[in-house]
Short mmCIF file of C-alpha atoms in Angstrom, two decimals:
data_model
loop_
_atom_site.label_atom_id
_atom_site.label_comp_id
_atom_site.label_asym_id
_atom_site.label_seq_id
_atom_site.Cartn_x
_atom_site.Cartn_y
_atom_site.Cartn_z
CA UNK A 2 67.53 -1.89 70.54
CA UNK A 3 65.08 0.88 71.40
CA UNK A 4 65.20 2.42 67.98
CA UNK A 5 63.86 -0.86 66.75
CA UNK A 6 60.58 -0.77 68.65
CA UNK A 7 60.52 3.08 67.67
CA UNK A 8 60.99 2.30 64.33
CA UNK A 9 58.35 -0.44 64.18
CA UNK A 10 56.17 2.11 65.53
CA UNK A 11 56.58 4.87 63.42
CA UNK A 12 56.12 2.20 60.44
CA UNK A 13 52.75 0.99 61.88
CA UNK A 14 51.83 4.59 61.51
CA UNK A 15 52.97 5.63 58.14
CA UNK A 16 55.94 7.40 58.90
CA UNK A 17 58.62 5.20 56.92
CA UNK A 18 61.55 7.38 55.89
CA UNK A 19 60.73 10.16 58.36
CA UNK A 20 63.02 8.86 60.51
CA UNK A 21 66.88 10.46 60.57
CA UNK A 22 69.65 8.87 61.53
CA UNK A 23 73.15 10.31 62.58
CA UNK A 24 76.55 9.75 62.46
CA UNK A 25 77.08 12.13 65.30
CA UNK A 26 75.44 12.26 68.79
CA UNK A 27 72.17 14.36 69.17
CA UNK A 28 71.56 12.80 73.00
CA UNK A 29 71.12 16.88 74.00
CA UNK A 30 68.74 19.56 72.58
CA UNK A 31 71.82 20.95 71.23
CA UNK A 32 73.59 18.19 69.86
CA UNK A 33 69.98 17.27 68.31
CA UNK A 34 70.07 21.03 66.78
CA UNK A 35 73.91 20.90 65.57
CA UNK A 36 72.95 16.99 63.86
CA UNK A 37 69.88 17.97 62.24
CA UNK A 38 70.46 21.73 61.52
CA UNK A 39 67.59 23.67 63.27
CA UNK A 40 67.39 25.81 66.08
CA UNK A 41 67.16 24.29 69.27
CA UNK A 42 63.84 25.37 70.27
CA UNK A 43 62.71 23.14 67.30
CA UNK A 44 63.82 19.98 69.00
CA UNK A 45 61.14 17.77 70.84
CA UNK A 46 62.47 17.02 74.22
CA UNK A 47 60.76 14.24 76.36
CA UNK A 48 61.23 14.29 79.78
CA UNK A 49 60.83 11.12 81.67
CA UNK A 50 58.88 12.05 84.99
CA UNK A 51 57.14 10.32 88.01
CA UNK A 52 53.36 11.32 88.81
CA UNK A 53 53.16 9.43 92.16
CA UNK A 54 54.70 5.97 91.31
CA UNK A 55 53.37 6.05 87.41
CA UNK A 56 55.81 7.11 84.75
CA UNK A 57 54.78 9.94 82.33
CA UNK A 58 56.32 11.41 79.24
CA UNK A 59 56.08 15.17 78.73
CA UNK A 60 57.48 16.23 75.35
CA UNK A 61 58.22 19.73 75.34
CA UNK A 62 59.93 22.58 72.73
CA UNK A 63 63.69 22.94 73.21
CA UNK A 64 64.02 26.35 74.72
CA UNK A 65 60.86 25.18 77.53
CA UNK A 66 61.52 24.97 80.99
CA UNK A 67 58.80 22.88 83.09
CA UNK A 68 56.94 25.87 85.36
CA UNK A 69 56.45 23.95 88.53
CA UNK A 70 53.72 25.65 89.55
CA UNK A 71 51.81 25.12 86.31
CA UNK A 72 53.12 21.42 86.29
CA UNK A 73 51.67 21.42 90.22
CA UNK A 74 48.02 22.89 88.58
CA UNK A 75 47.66 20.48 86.02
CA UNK A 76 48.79 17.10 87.76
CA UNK A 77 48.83 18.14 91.27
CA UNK A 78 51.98 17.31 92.09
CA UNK A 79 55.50 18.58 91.69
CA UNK A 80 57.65 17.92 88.83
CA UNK A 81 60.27 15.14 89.40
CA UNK A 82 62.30 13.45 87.55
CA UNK A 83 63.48 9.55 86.69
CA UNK A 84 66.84 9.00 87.61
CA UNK A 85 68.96 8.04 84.98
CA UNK A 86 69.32 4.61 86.03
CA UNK A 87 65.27 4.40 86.41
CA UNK A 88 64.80 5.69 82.82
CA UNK A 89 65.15 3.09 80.64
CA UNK A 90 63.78 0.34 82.23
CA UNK A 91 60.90 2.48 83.32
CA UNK A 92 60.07 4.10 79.72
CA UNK A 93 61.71 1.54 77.10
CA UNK A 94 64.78 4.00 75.95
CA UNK A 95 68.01 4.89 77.34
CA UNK A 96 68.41 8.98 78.49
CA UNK A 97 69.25 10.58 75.23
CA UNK A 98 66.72 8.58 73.30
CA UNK A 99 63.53 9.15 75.07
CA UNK A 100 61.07 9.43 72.75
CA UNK A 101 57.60 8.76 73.17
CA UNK A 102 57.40 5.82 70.08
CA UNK A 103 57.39 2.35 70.87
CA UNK A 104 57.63 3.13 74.60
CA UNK A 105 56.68 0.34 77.70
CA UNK A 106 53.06 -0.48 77.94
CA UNK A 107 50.44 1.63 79.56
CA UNK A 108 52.63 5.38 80.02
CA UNK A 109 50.72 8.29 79.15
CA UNK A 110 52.09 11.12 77.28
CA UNK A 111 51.64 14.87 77.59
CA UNK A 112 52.38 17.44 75.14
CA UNK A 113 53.12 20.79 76.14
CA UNK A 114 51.51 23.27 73.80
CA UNK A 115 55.47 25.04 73.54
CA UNK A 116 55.21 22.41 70.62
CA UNK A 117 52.02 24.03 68.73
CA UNK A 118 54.07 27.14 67.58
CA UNK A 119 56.23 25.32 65.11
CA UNK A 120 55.30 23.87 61.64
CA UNK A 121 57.84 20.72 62.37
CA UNK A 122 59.39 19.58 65.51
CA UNK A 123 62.28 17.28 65.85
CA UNK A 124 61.99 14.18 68.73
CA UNK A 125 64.68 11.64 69.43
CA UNK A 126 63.83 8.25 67.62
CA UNK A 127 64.94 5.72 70.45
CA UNK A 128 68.30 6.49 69.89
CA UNK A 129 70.88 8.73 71.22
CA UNK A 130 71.69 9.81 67.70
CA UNK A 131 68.48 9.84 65.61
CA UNK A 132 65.43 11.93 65.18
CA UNK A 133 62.12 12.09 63.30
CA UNK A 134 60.39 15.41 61.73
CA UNK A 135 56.83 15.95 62.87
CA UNK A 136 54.01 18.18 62.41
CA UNK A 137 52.58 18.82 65.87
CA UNK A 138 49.02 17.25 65.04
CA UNK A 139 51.69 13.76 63.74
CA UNK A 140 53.09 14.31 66.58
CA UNK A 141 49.82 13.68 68.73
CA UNK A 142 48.69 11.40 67.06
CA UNK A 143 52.01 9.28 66.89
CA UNK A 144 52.88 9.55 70.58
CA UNK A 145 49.28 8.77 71.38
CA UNK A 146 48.96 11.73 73.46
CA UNK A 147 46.25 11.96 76.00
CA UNK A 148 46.52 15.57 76.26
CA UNK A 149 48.00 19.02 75.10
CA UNK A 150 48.93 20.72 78.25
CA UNK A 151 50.28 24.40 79.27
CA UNK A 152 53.13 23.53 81.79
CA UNK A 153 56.68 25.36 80.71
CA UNK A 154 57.87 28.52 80.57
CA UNK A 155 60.96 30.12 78.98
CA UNK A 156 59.56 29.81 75.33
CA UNK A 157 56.97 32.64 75.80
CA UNK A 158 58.97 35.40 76.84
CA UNK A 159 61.69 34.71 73.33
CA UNK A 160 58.01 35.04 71.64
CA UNK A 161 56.73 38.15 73.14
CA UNK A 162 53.54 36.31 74.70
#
């Protein structure tokens, strides 16, 4: 099970009893919310993409929307998605459970700085009804992130940037 290898993970790094699991599905930024009793915008979404034929993770805020002309700036192509039936045999965890712990071998994960304006953030744990809470500096360092990158919109506006 994919919350297995993101368990093991997490435990590698520390985070033992971070992790939160549900008895109630949190597969959706609002599920996630309703489960774990934050606002939505709290919630760490990872979105499962293809950059040519490599798989990337982007883990964004809740409320962000990717900006595909930022996306297009920073990685110089457009945004597009896995298919659902690419996504866990591509990343390691079923849709609903993306996260970006324990993941397949050799997929590099971006952070989008919609993440930097929160204290804690909440991502999926492998599972389609689990989560882990994260400072956004654990969070980097947990995912392995190779970068912090500026490629949503939708979050700025709600905070008057």
């Amino acid at each position: 099970m994919s919350i297995q290898r993101a368990r093991a993970h997490l435990e590698a790094l520390g985070m033992q009893g971070r992790i939160r699991e549900f008895p109630v599905s949190s597969a959706t930024v609002e599920l996630a919310a309703l489960a774990v009793g934050v606002e939505g915008k709290r919630i760490a979404k990872t979105l499962s993409l293809w950059l040519e034929d490599q798989v990337i993770l982007l883990v964004t805020a809740g409320d962000a929307k990717i900006d595909n002309a930022r996306y297009r700036h920073q990685f110089g192509k457009k945004a597009r998605m896995l298919s659902f039936e690419e996504v866990e045999p591509a990343v390691g965890h079923g849709v609903g459970g993306v996260c970006p712990f324990g993941i397949n071998e050799g997929i590099p994960v971006y952070l989008d700085v919609s993440l930097k304006r929160f204290e804690t953030v909440f991502p999926a744990c492998g599972s389609d009804n689990s989560a882990v809470e994260l400072t956004p500096e654990e969070l980097e360092r947990c995912a392995g992130a190779r970068a912090w990158v500026d490629v949503c919109k939708g979050w700025q506006e709600e905070e008057g940037q």
